[in-house]
Amino acid sequence: MEIIIQPDSRTASAVAARIVAARVREKPHAVLGFATGATPLEMYRALVDMHKTEGLDFGLVTAFNLDEYVGLPANHPGSYRTYMREHLFRHINIAPDRINIPDGATPDIPTCCRGYEERIHAAGGIDIQILGIGTDGHLGFNEPTSSLASRTRIKTLTAQTRRDNAAIFGGERKVPHHVITMGLGTIMACRTCLLLAFGEKKARAVAAAVEGPLTAMVPASVLQMHPQAVFVLDEEAASLLTRTDYYKWVYANKPDWQKS
Ligand code: PGA
């Protein structure tokens, strides 16, 4: 794992955006995995800015989103399809037919999930998967006790995750209980996993994922087994790590050939 600690979420988001942009520039047909939630918003703004000011070209990029709520129509304000359109897709030149988001309104969830895995495979696999982390250590919507080998499927949200995501729905009672999410096995098959975490409320989950034991109780700890997992953190999210000085030294002294 590579642990990059930045002074604040703005600089951390800029670092993450540069990693994504570098991949898109070297591979215009890159397959990007996108995440939703509060955390990647600044990174998406930075990517939009690079598109507008530097001509960063998404014309050949294929997108796969991590997850979606079950039972919401695509145009619901709380759906992740709406989120992606508003915060990224309508501001860049991505082709609509290259955008893939699980269909939360499908009448046939197992077929939808199998089809999603097949589309990822047919696209050549995901080059960079952007990830957040839940306060309970979840990855995508793989809640604690999720199988570490799981593939795209339906999951039930924990009470804590429904509380964390209540704002956009105008109250916890309105947050759906079920979601379709890429599995931990799906995420582990991505070439690079780029996890962003900001703020003190993520510190416990980050410390458990990075320095704790590998356990299904902290799904993000599965990234300890990933050959190319990068955590981009602000100081607050990194505050419970014990090896901070080492991580900072490694990043500051990265040999040129290792720089992305
Ligand atoms: P957040 O969610 O970015 O809104 O904190 C992250 C997650 O639940 O994975």
PDB file of C-alpha atoms and ligand atoms in Angstrom:
ATOM      1  CA  MET A   1       0.000   0.000   0.000  1.00  0.00           C
ATOM      2  CA  GLU A   2       1.083   3.528  -0.645  1.00  0.00           C
ATOM      3  CA  ILE A   3      -0.071   6.035   1.981  1.00  0.00           C
ATOM      4  CA  ILE A   4      -0.061   9.666   0.827  1.00  0.00           C
ATOM      5  CA  ILE A   5      -0.798  12.195   3.576  1.00  0.00           C
ATOM      6  CA  GLN A   6      -1.558  15.787   2.615  1.00  0.00           C
ATOM      7  CA  PRO A   7      -2.248  18.817   4.820  1.00  0.00           C
ATOM      8  CA  ASP A   8      -5.905  19.101   3.816  1.00  0.00           C
ATOM      9  CA  SER A   9      -8.591  17.637   1.567  1.00  0.00           C
ATOM     10  CA  ARG A  10      -7.996  20.200  -1.173  1.00  0.00           C
ATOM     11  CA  THR A  11      -4.345  19.279  -1.702  1.00  0.00           C
ATOM     12  CA  ALA A  12      -5.150  15.590  -1.267  1.00  0.00           C
ATOM     13  CA  SER A  13      -7.886  15.847  -3.912  1.00  0.00           C
ATOM     14  CA  ALA A  14      -5.461  17.570  -6.278  1.00  0.00           C
ATOM     15  CA  VAL A  15      -2.953  14.716  -5.815  1.00  0.00           C
ATOM     16  CA  ALA A  16      -5.667  12.129  -6.522  1.00  0.00           C
ATOM     17  CA  ALA A  17      -6.900  14.039  -9.586  1.00  0.00           C
ATOM     18  CA  ARG A  18      -3.338  14.121 -10.955  1.00  0.00           C
ATOM     19  CA  ILE A  19      -3.039  10.339 -10.567  1.00  0.00           C
ATOM     20  CA  VAL A  20      -6.297   9.824 -12.497  1.00  0.00           C
ATOM     21  CA  ALA A  21      -5.396  12.419 -15.149  1.00  0.00           C
ATOM     22  CA  ALA A  22      -1.970  10.854 -15.704  1.00  0.00           C
ATOM     23  CA  ARG A  23      -3.615   7.489 -16.399  1.00  0.00           C
ATOM     24  CA  VAL A  24      -6.121   9.016 -18.826  1.00  0.00           C
ATOM     25  CA  ARG A  25      -3.333  10.827 -20.678  1.00  0.00           C
ATOM     26  CA  GLU A  26      -1.193   7.703 -21.046  1.00  0.00           C
ATOM     27  CA  LYS A  27      -4.216   5.519 -21.902  1.00  0.00           C
ATOM     28  CA  PRO A  28      -7.044   7.480 -23.568  1.00  0.00           C
ATOM     29  CA  HIS A  29      -9.191   4.304 -23.537  1.00  0.00           C
ATOM     30  CA  ALA A  30      -8.784   4.010 -19.763  1.00  0.00           C
ATOM     31  CA  VAL A  31     -11.545   2.324 -17.784  1.00  0.00           C
ATOM     32  CA  LEU A  32     -12.250   4.341 -14.658  1.00  0.00           C
ATOM     33  CA  GLY A  33     -14.204   3.196 -11.633  1.00  0.00           C
ATOM     34  CA  PHE A  34     -16.013   6.044  -9.927  1.00  0.00           C
ATOM     35  CA  ALA A  35     -17.248   6.479  -6.371  1.00  0.00           C
ATOM     36  CA  THR A  36     -19.878   8.786  -4.902  1.00  0.00           C
ATOM     37  CA  GLY A  37     -20.370  10.470  -1.525  1.00  0.00           C
ATOM     38  CA  ALA A  38     -18.906  13.658  -0.116  1.00  0.00           C
ATOM     39  CA  THR A  39     -15.255  12.596  -0.334  1.00  0.00           C
ATOM     40  CA  PRO A  40     -14.520  12.603  -4.101  1.00  0.00           C
ATOM     41  CA  LEU A  41     -16.320  15.901  -4.817  1.00  0.00           C
ATOM     42  CA  GLU A  42     -13.194  18.072  -4.718  1.00  0.00           C
ATOM     43  CA  MET A  43     -11.320  15.570  -6.862  1.00  0.00           C
ATOM     44  CA  TYR A  44     -14.139  15.646  -9.434  1.00  0.00           C
ATOM     45  CA  ARG A  45     -13.996  19.459  -9.420  1.00  0.00           C
ATOM     46  CA  ALA A  46     -10.250  19.247 -10.053  1.00  0.00           C
ATOM     47  CA  LEU A  47     -10.808  16.826 -12.974  1.00  0.00           C
ATOM     48  CA  VAL A  48     -13.469  19.121 -14.469  1.00  0.00           C
ATOM     49  CA  ASP A  49     -11.036  21.985 -14.137  1.00  0.00           C
ATOM     50  CA  MET A  50      -8.305  19.978 -15.930  1.00  0.00           C
ATOM     51  CA  HIS A  51     -10.794  19.138 -18.677  1.00  0.00           C
ATOM     52  CA  LYS A  52     -11.667  22.802 -19.153  1.00  0.00           C
ATOM     53  CA  THR A  53      -8.254  24.399 -18.758  1.00  0.00           C
ATOM     54  CA  GLU A  54      -5.818  21.677 -19.910  1.00  0.00           C
ATOM     55  CA  GLY A  55      -8.031  19.810 -22.360  1.00  0.00           C
ATOM     56  CA  LEU A  56      -8.004  16.569 -20.348  1.00  0.00           C
ATOM     57  CA  ASP A  57      -9.918  14.333 -22.742  1.00  0.00           C
ATOM     58  CA  PHE A  58     -12.496  11.808 -21.497  1.00  0.00           C
ATOM     59  CA  GLY A  59     -13.837  11.087 -24.984  1.00  0.00           C
ATOM     60  CA  LEU A  60     -12.632   7.469 -25.049  1.00  0.00           C
ATOM     61  CA  VAL A  61     -12.881   6.748 -21.319  1.00  0.00           C
ATOM     62  CA  THR A  62     -15.282   4.093 -20.045  1.00  0.00           C
ATOM     63  CA  ALA A  63     -16.834   4.559 -16.590  1.00  0.00           C
ATOM     64  CA  PHE A  64     -18.122   2.016 -14.090  1.00  0.00           C
ATOM     65  CA  ASN A  65     -19.648   3.180 -10.839  1.00  0.00           C
ATOM     66  CA  LEU A  66     -19.219   1.232  -7.631  1.00  0.00           C
ATOM     67  CA  ASP A  67     -22.793   1.064  -6.452  1.00  0.00           C
ATOM     68  CA  GLU A  68     -26.387   2.262  -6.555  1.00  0.00           C
ATOM     69  CA  TYR A  69     -29.423   2.223  -4.279  1.00  0.00           C
ATOM     70  CA  VAL A  70     -32.059  -0.402  -5.023  1.00  0.00           C
ATOM     71  CA  GLY A  71     -35.536   0.852  -5.813  1.00  0.00           C
ATOM     72  CA  LEU A  72     -34.686   4.403  -6.849  1.00  0.00           C
ATOM     73  CA  PRO A  73     -35.528   5.570 -10.351  1.00  0.00           C
ATOM     74  CA  ALA A  74     -32.417   6.793 -12.200  1.00  0.00           C
ATOM     75  CA  ASN A  75     -33.521  10.444 -12.021  1.00  0.00           C
ATOM     76  CA  HIS A  76     -34.178  10.410  -8.245  1.00  0.00           C
ATOM     77  CA  PRO A  77     -32.155  13.204  -6.559  1.00  0.00           C
ATOM     78  CA  GLY A  78     -30.583  10.638  -4.204  1.00  0.00           C
ATOM     79  CA  SER A  79     -29.522   8.201  -6.935  1.00  0.00           C
ATOM     80  CA  TYR A  80     -25.864   7.869  -7.755  1.00  0.00           C
ATOM     81  CA  ARG A  81     -26.698   8.272 -11.430  1.00  0.00           C
ATOM     82  CA  THR A  82     -27.946  11.773 -10.570  1.00  0.00           C
ATOM     83  CA  TYR A  83     -24.877  12.422  -8.428  1.00  0.00           C
ATOM     84  CA  MET A  84     -22.479  11.439 -11.209  1.00  0.00           C
ATOM     85  CA  ARG A  85     -24.307  13.490 -13.820  1.00  0.00           C
ATOM     86  CA  GLU A  86     -24.363  16.593 -11.629  1.00  0.00           C
ATOM     87  CA  HIS A  87     -20.868  16.413 -10.198  1.00  0.00           C
ATOM     88  CA  LEU A  88     -18.845  15.047 -13.103  1.00  0.00           C
ATOM     89  CA  PHE A  89     -20.349  13.645 -16.273  1.00  0.00           C
ATOM     90  CA  ARG A  90     -22.233  16.703 -17.515  1.00  0.00           C
ATOM     91  CA  HIS A  91     -19.084  18.821 -17.121  1.00  0.00           C
ATOM     92  CA  ILE A  92     -16.748  16.603 -19.170  1.00  0.00           C
ATOM     93  CA  ASN A  93     -16.795  15.008 -22.624  1.00  0.00           C
ATOM     94  CA  ILE A  94     -17.469  11.419 -21.559  1.00  0.00           C
ATOM     95  CA  ALA A  95     -19.634   9.491 -24.057  1.00  0.00           C
ATOM     96  CA  PRO A  96     -23.048   8.594 -22.545  1.00  0.00           C
ATOM     97  CA  ASP A  97     -22.837   5.059 -23.938  1.00  0.00           C
ATOM     98  CA  ARG A  98     -19.573   4.489 -22.046  1.00  0.00           C
ATOM     99  CA  ILE A  99     -21.149   5.257 -18.667  1.00  0.00           C
ATOM    100  CA  ASN A 100     -22.062   2.219 -16.559  1.00  0.00           C
ATOM    101  CA  ILE A 101     -23.907   2.451 -13.252  1.00  0.00           C
ATOM    102  CA  PRO A 102     -25.764  -0.474 -11.659  1.00  0.00           C
ATOM    103  CA  ASP A 103     -29.493  -0.187 -12.425  1.00  0.00           C
ATOM    104  CA  GLY A 104     -31.101   0.206  -9.020  1.00  0.00           C
ATOM    105  CA  ALA A 105     -34.574   0.047 -10.581  1.00  0.00           C
ATOM    106  CA  THR A 106     -34.059  -3.315 -12.302  1.00  0.00           C
ATOM    107  CA  PRO A 107     -36.777  -5.946 -11.767  1.00  0.00           C
ATOM    108  CA  ASP A 108     -34.103  -8.675 -11.979  1.00  0.00           C
ATOM    109  CA  ILE A 109     -31.214  -7.938  -9.623  1.00  0.00           C
ATOM    110  CA  PRO A 110     -29.174 -11.152 -10.097  1.00  0.00           C
ATOM    111  CA  THR A 111     -29.176 -10.773 -13.904  1.00  0.00           C
ATOM    112  CA  CYS A 112     -28.312  -7.076 -13.600  1.00  0.00           C
ATOM    113  CA  CYS A 113     -25.361  -7.903 -11.292  1.00  0.00           C
ATOM    114  CA  ARG A 114     -24.049 -10.678 -13.552  1.00  0.00           C
ATOM    115  CA  GLY A 115     -24.359  -8.371 -16.551  1.00  0.00           C
ATOM    116  CA  TYR A 116     -22.396  -5.669 -14.734  1.00  0.00           C
ATOM    117  CA  GLU A 117     -19.503  -8.050 -14.080  1.00  0.00           C
ATOM    118  CA  GLU A 118     -19.594  -9.153 -17.725  1.00  0.00           C
ATOM    119  CA  ARG A 119     -19.465  -5.549 -18.939  1.00  0.00           C
ATOM    120  CA  ILE A 120     -16.437  -4.801 -16.738  1.00  0.00           C
ATOM    121  CA  HIS A 121     -14.746  -7.893 -18.146  1.00  0.00           C
ATOM    122  CA  ALA A 122     -15.656  -6.984 -21.744  1.00  0.00           C
ATOM    123  CA  ALA A 123     -14.221  -3.473 -21.235  1.00  0.00           C
ATOM    124  CA  GLY A 124     -10.859  -5.046 -20.330  1.00  0.00           C
ATOM    125  CA  GLY A 125     -11.128  -4.529 -16.545  1.00  0.00           C
ATOM    126  CA  ILE A 126     -10.937  -1.340 -14.499  1.00  0.00           C
ATOM    127  CA  ASP A 127      -7.673   0.602 -14.627  1.00  0.00           C
ATOM    128  CA  ILE A 128      -8.232   2.857 -11.617  1.00  0.00           C
ATOM    129  CA  GLN A 129     -11.015   2.388  -9.100  1.00  0.00           C
ATOM    130  CA  ILE A 130     -11.693   5.464  -6.982  1.00  0.00           C
ATOM    131  CA  LEU A 131     -12.881   4.550  -3.500  1.00  0.00           C
ATOM    132  CA  GLY A 132     -14.086   6.164  -0.314  1.00  0.00           C
ATOM    133  CA  ILE A 133     -14.281   4.396   3.030  1.00  0.00           C
ATOM    134  CA  GLY A 134     -17.267   4.190   5.343  1.00  0.00           C
ATOM    135  CA  THR A 135     -16.984   5.140   8.998  1.00  0.00           C
ATOM    136  CA  ASP A 136     -17.651   1.418   9.553  1.00  0.00           C
ATOM    137  CA  GLY A 137     -14.797   0.449   7.215  1.00  0.00           C
ATOM    138  CA  HIS A 138     -16.987  -0.404   4.235  1.00  0.00           C
ATOM    139  CA  LEU A 139     -15.680  -0.301   0.681  1.00  0.00           C
ATOM    140  CA  GLY A 140     -18.240   0.419  -2.007  1.00  0.00           C
ATOM    141  CA  PHE A 141     -21.293  -0.716  -0.084  1.00  0.00           C
ATOM    142  CA  ASN A 142     -19.576  -3.859   1.125  1.00  0.00           C
ATOM    143  CA  GLU A 143     -20.517  -3.649   4.759  1.00  0.00           C
ATOM    144  CA  PRO A 144     -18.649  -5.447   7.581  1.00  0.00           C
ATOM    145  CA  THR A 145     -18.788  -9.253   7.171  1.00  0.00           C
ATOM    146  CA  SER A 146     -18.968  -8.970   3.370  1.00  0.00           C
ATOM    147  CA  SER A 147     -17.177 -11.828   1.682  1.00  0.00           C
ATOM    148  CA  LEU A 148     -13.670 -10.749   0.729  1.00  0.00           C
ATOM    149  CA  ALA A 149     -14.186 -12.608  -2.581  1.00  0.00           C
ATOM    150  CA  SER A 150     -17.628 -11.169  -3.348  1.00  0.00           C
ATOM    151  CA  ARG A 151     -18.746  -9.960  -6.766  1.00  0.00           C
ATOM    152  CA  THR A 152     -21.425  -7.445  -7.766  1.00  0.00           C
ATOM    153  CA  ARG A 153     -24.595  -8.261  -5.833  1.00  0.00           C
ATOM    154  CA  ILE A 154     -27.326  -6.885  -3.593  1.00  0.00           C
ATOM    155  CA  LYS A 155     -26.320  -5.850  -0.059  1.00  0.00           C
ATOM    156  CA  THR A 156     -28.198  -4.564   2.969  1.00  0.00           C
ATOM    157  CA  LEU A 157     -26.935  -1.315   4.482  1.00  0.00           C
ATOM    158  CA  THR A 158     -26.045  -1.071   8.162  1.00  0.00           C
ATOM    159  CA  ALA A 159     -27.890   1.412  10.382  1.00  0.00           C
ATOM    160  CA  GLN A 160     -24.685   3.460  10.624  1.00  0.00           C
ATOM    161  CA  THR A 161     -24.324   3.794   6.840  1.00  0.00           C
ATOM    162  CA  ARG A 162     -27.997   4.788   6.514  1.00  0.00           C
ATOM    163  CA  ARG A 163     -27.420   7.465   9.188  1.00  0.00           C
ATOM    164  CA  ASP A 164     -24.246   8.662   7.412  1.00  0.00           C
ATOM    165  CA  ASN A 165     -26.127   9.020   4.109  1.00  0.00           C
ATOM    166  CA  ALA A 166     -29.371  10.475   5.489  1.00  0.00           C
ATOM    167  CA  ALA A 167     -28.817  14.128   4.518  1.00  0.00           C
ATOM    168  CA  ILE A 168     -29.469  13.798   0.783  1.00  0.00           C
ATOM    169  CA  PHE A 169     -32.694  11.868   1.446  1.00  0.00           C
ATOM    170  CA  GLY A 170     -34.002  14.327   4.033  1.00  0.00           C
ATOM    171  CA  GLY A 171     -33.898  11.832   6.874  1.00  0.00           C
ATOM    172  CA  GLU A 172     -32.658   8.397   7.789  1.00  0.00           C
ATOM    173  CA  ARG A 173     -36.073   6.767   7.380  1.00  0.00           C
ATOM    174  CA  LYS A 174     -36.055   7.583   3.667  1.00  0.00           C
ATOM    175  CA  VAL A 175     -32.646   5.999   2.935  1.00  0.00           C
ATOM    176  CA  PRO A 176     -33.111   2.709   1.044  1.00  0.00           C
ATOM    177  CA  HIS A 177     -32.079  -0.420   2.922  1.00  0.00           C
ATOM    178  CA  HIS A 178     -30.697  -2.209  -0.129  1.00  0.00           C
ATOM    179  CA  VAL A 179     -28.028  -1.454  -2.700  1.00  0.00           C
ATOM    180  CA  ILE A 180     -26.268  -3.070  -5.625  1.00  0.00           C
ATOM    181  CA  THR A 181     -22.520  -2.872  -5.132  1.00  0.00           C
ATOM    182  CA  MET A 182     -19.401  -4.172  -6.815  1.00  0.00           C
ATOM    183  CA  GLY A 183     -18.046  -6.878  -4.541  1.00  0.00           C
ATOM    184  CA  LEU A 184     -14.700  -6.872  -2.781  1.00  0.00           C
ATOM    185  CA  GLY A 185     -13.478  -9.426  -5.323  1.00  0.00           C
ATOM    186  CA  THR A 186     -14.569  -7.069  -8.121  1.00  0.00           C
ATOM    187  CA  ILE A 187     -12.661  -4.193  -6.511  1.00  0.00           C
ATOM    188  CA  MET A 188      -9.592  -6.377  -5.933  1.00  0.00           C
ATOM    189  CA  ALA A 189      -9.498  -7.158  -9.662  1.00  0.00           C
ATOM    190  CA  CYS A 190      -9.034  -3.448 -10.539  1.00  0.00           C
ATOM    191  CA  ARG A 191      -5.471  -2.579 -11.566  1.00  0.00           C
ATOM    192  CA  THR A 192      -5.133   0.373  -9.188  1.00  0.00           C
ATOM    193  CA  CYS A 193      -7.292   1.146  -6.169  1.00  0.00           C
ATOM    194  CA  LEU A 194      -7.243   4.831  -5.209  1.00  0.00           C
ATOM    195  CA  LEU A 195      -8.886   5.375  -1.828  1.00  0.00           C
ATOM    196  CA  LEU A 196      -9.598   8.879  -0.549  1.00  0.00           C
ATOM    197  CA  ALA A 197     -10.475   9.657   3.072  1.00  0.00           C
ATOM    198  CA  PHE A 198     -10.797  13.023   4.736  1.00  0.00           C
ATOM    199  CA  GLY A 199     -11.686  14.234   8.189  1.00  0.00           C
ATOM    200  CA  GLU A 200     -11.364  12.994  11.722  1.00  0.00           C
ATOM    201  CA  LYS A 201     -14.515  10.862  11.459  1.00  0.00           C
ATOM    202  CA  LYS A 202     -12.675   8.539   9.050  1.00  0.00           C
ATOM    203  CA  ALA A 203      -9.534   8.184  11.196  1.00  0.00           C
ATOM    204  CA  ARG A 204     -10.591   5.019  12.996  1.00  0.00           C
ATOM    205  CA  ALA A 205     -11.645   3.209   9.814  1.00  0.00           C
ATOM    206  CA  VAL A 206      -8.464   4.279   7.994  1.00  0.00           C
ATOM    207  CA  ALA A 207      -6.202   3.069  10.827  1.00  0.00           C
ATOM    208  CA  ALA A 208      -8.061  -0.239  10.968  1.00  0.00           C
ATOM    209  CA  ALA A 209      -7.873  -0.714   7.187  1.00  0.00           C
ATOM    210  CA  VAL A 210      -4.184   0.205   6.842  1.00  0.00           C
ATOM    211  CA  GLU A 211      -2.592  -1.035  10.065  1.00  0.00           C
ATOM    212  CA  GLY A 212      -5.160  -3.423  11.536  1.00  0.00           C
ATOM    213  CA  PRO A 213      -5.623  -7.101  10.768  1.00  0.00           C
ATOM    214  CA  LEU A 214      -7.104  -8.231   7.454  1.00  0.00           C
ATOM    215  CA  THR A 215     -10.699  -8.974   8.370  1.00  0.00           C
ATOM    216  CA  ALA A 216     -14.159  -8.981   6.827  1.00  0.00           C
ATOM    217  CA  MET A 217     -15.168  -6.840   9.832  1.00  0.00           C
ATOM    218  CA  VAL A 218     -13.205  -4.013   8.150  1.00  0.00           C
ATOM    219  CA  PRO A 219     -13.855  -4.615   4.446  1.00  0.00           C
ATOM    220  CA  ALA A 220     -11.343  -1.953   3.350  1.00  0.00           C
ATOM    221  CA  SER A 221      -8.581  -3.995   5.010  1.00  0.00           C
ATOM    222  CA  VAL A 222      -8.812  -6.323   1.989  1.00  0.00           C
ATOM    223  CA  LEU A 223      -6.729  -3.692   0.166  1.00  0.00           C
ATOM    224  CA  GLN A 224      -3.734  -4.963   2.166  1.00  0.00           C
ATOM    225  CA  MET A 225      -3.801  -7.816  -0.360  1.00  0.00           C
ATOM    226  CA  HIS A 226      -3.956  -5.514  -3.398  1.00  0.00           C
ATOM    227  CA  PRO A 227      -0.714  -5.042  -5.360  1.00  0.00           C
ATOM    228  CA  GLN A 228      -1.444  -1.383  -6.191  1.00  0.00           C
ATOM    229  CA  ALA A 229      -3.544   0.277  -3.479  1.00  0.00           C
ATOM    230  CA  VAL A 230      -3.014   3.987  -2.874  1.00  0.00           C
ATOM    231  CA  PHE A 231      -4.571   5.801   0.106  1.00  0.00           C
ATOM    232  CA  VAL A 232      -4.737   9.596  -0.228  1.00  0.00           C
ATOM    233  CA  LEU A 233      -5.535  11.117   3.171  1.00  0.00           C
ATOM    234  CA  ASP A 234      -5.688  14.474   4.859  1.00  0.00           C
ATOM    235  CA  GLU A 235      -3.968  14.904   8.233  1.00  0.00           C
ATOM    236  CA  GLU A 236      -7.192  14.316  10.162  1.00  0.00           C
ATOM    237  CA  ALA A 237      -8.039  11.035   8.460  1.00  0.00           C
ATOM    238  CA  ALA A 238      -4.409   9.936   9.018  1.00  0.00           C
ATOM    239  CA  SER A 239      -4.387  11.005  12.676  1.00  0.00           C
ATOM    240  CA  LEU A 240      -4.727   7.510  14.185  1.00  0.00           C
ATOM    241  CA  LEU A 241      -2.043   5.876  12.021  1.00  0.00           C
ATOM    242  CA  THR A 242       1.082   4.920  13.968  1.00  0.00           C
ATOM    243  CA  ARG A 243       3.623   5.054  11.111  1.00  0.00           C
ATOM    244  CA  THR A 244       2.848   8.499   9.753  1.00  0.00           C
ATOM    245  CA  ASP A 245       6.464   9.682   9.695  1.00  0.00           C
ATOM    246  CA  TYR A 246       7.467   6.663   7.624  1.00  0.00           C
ATOM    247  CA  TYR A 247       4.639   7.152   5.096  1.00  0.00           C
ATOM    248  CA  LYS A 248       5.519  10.819   4.698  1.00  0.00           C
ATOM    249  CA  TRP A 249       9.208  10.082   4.221  1.00  0.00           C
ATOM    250  CA  VAL A 250       8.496   7.439   1.615  1.00  0.00           C
ATOM    251  CA  TYR A 251       6.278   9.808  -0.386  1.00  0.00           C
ATOM    252  CA  ALA A 252       8.680  12.744  -0.132  1.00  0.00           C
ATOM    253  CA  ASN A 253      11.582  10.570  -1.297  1.00  0.00           C
ATOM    254  CA  LYS A 254       9.887   8.597  -4.026  1.00  0.00           C
ATOM    255  CA  PRO A 255      12.321   7.736  -6.798  1.00  0.00           C
ATOM    256  CA  ASP A 256      11.454   9.350 -10.145  1.00  0.00           C
ATOM    257  CA  TRP A 257      10.759   5.995 -11.812  1.00  0.00           C
ATOM    258  CA  GLN A 258       8.082   5.268  -9.208  1.00  0.00           C
ATOM    259  CA  LYS A 259       6.231   8.551  -9.607  1.00  0.00           C
ATOM    260  CA  SER A 260       2.834   8.292 -11.245  1.00  0.00           C
TER     261      SER A 260
HETATM  262  P1  PGA B   1     -18.470   9.731   2.076  1.00  0.00           P
HETATM  263  O1  PGA B   1     -18.800   8.173   1.920  1.00  0.00           O
HETATM  264  O2  PGA B   1     -17.514  10.081   1.010  1.00  0.00           O
HETATM  265  O3  PGA B   1     -19.797  10.424   1.908  1.00  0.00           O
HETATM  266  O4  PGA B   1     -17.896   9.911   3.445  1.00  0.00           O
HETATM  267  C1  PGA B   1     -17.744   7.281   1.721  1.00  0.00           C
HETATM  268  C2  PGA B   1     -18.265   5.860   1.711  1.00  0.00           C
HETATM  269  O5  PGA B   1     -19.332   5.600   2.295  1.00  0.00           O
HETATM  270  O6  PGA B   1     -17.602   4.993   1.133  1.00  0.00           O
END
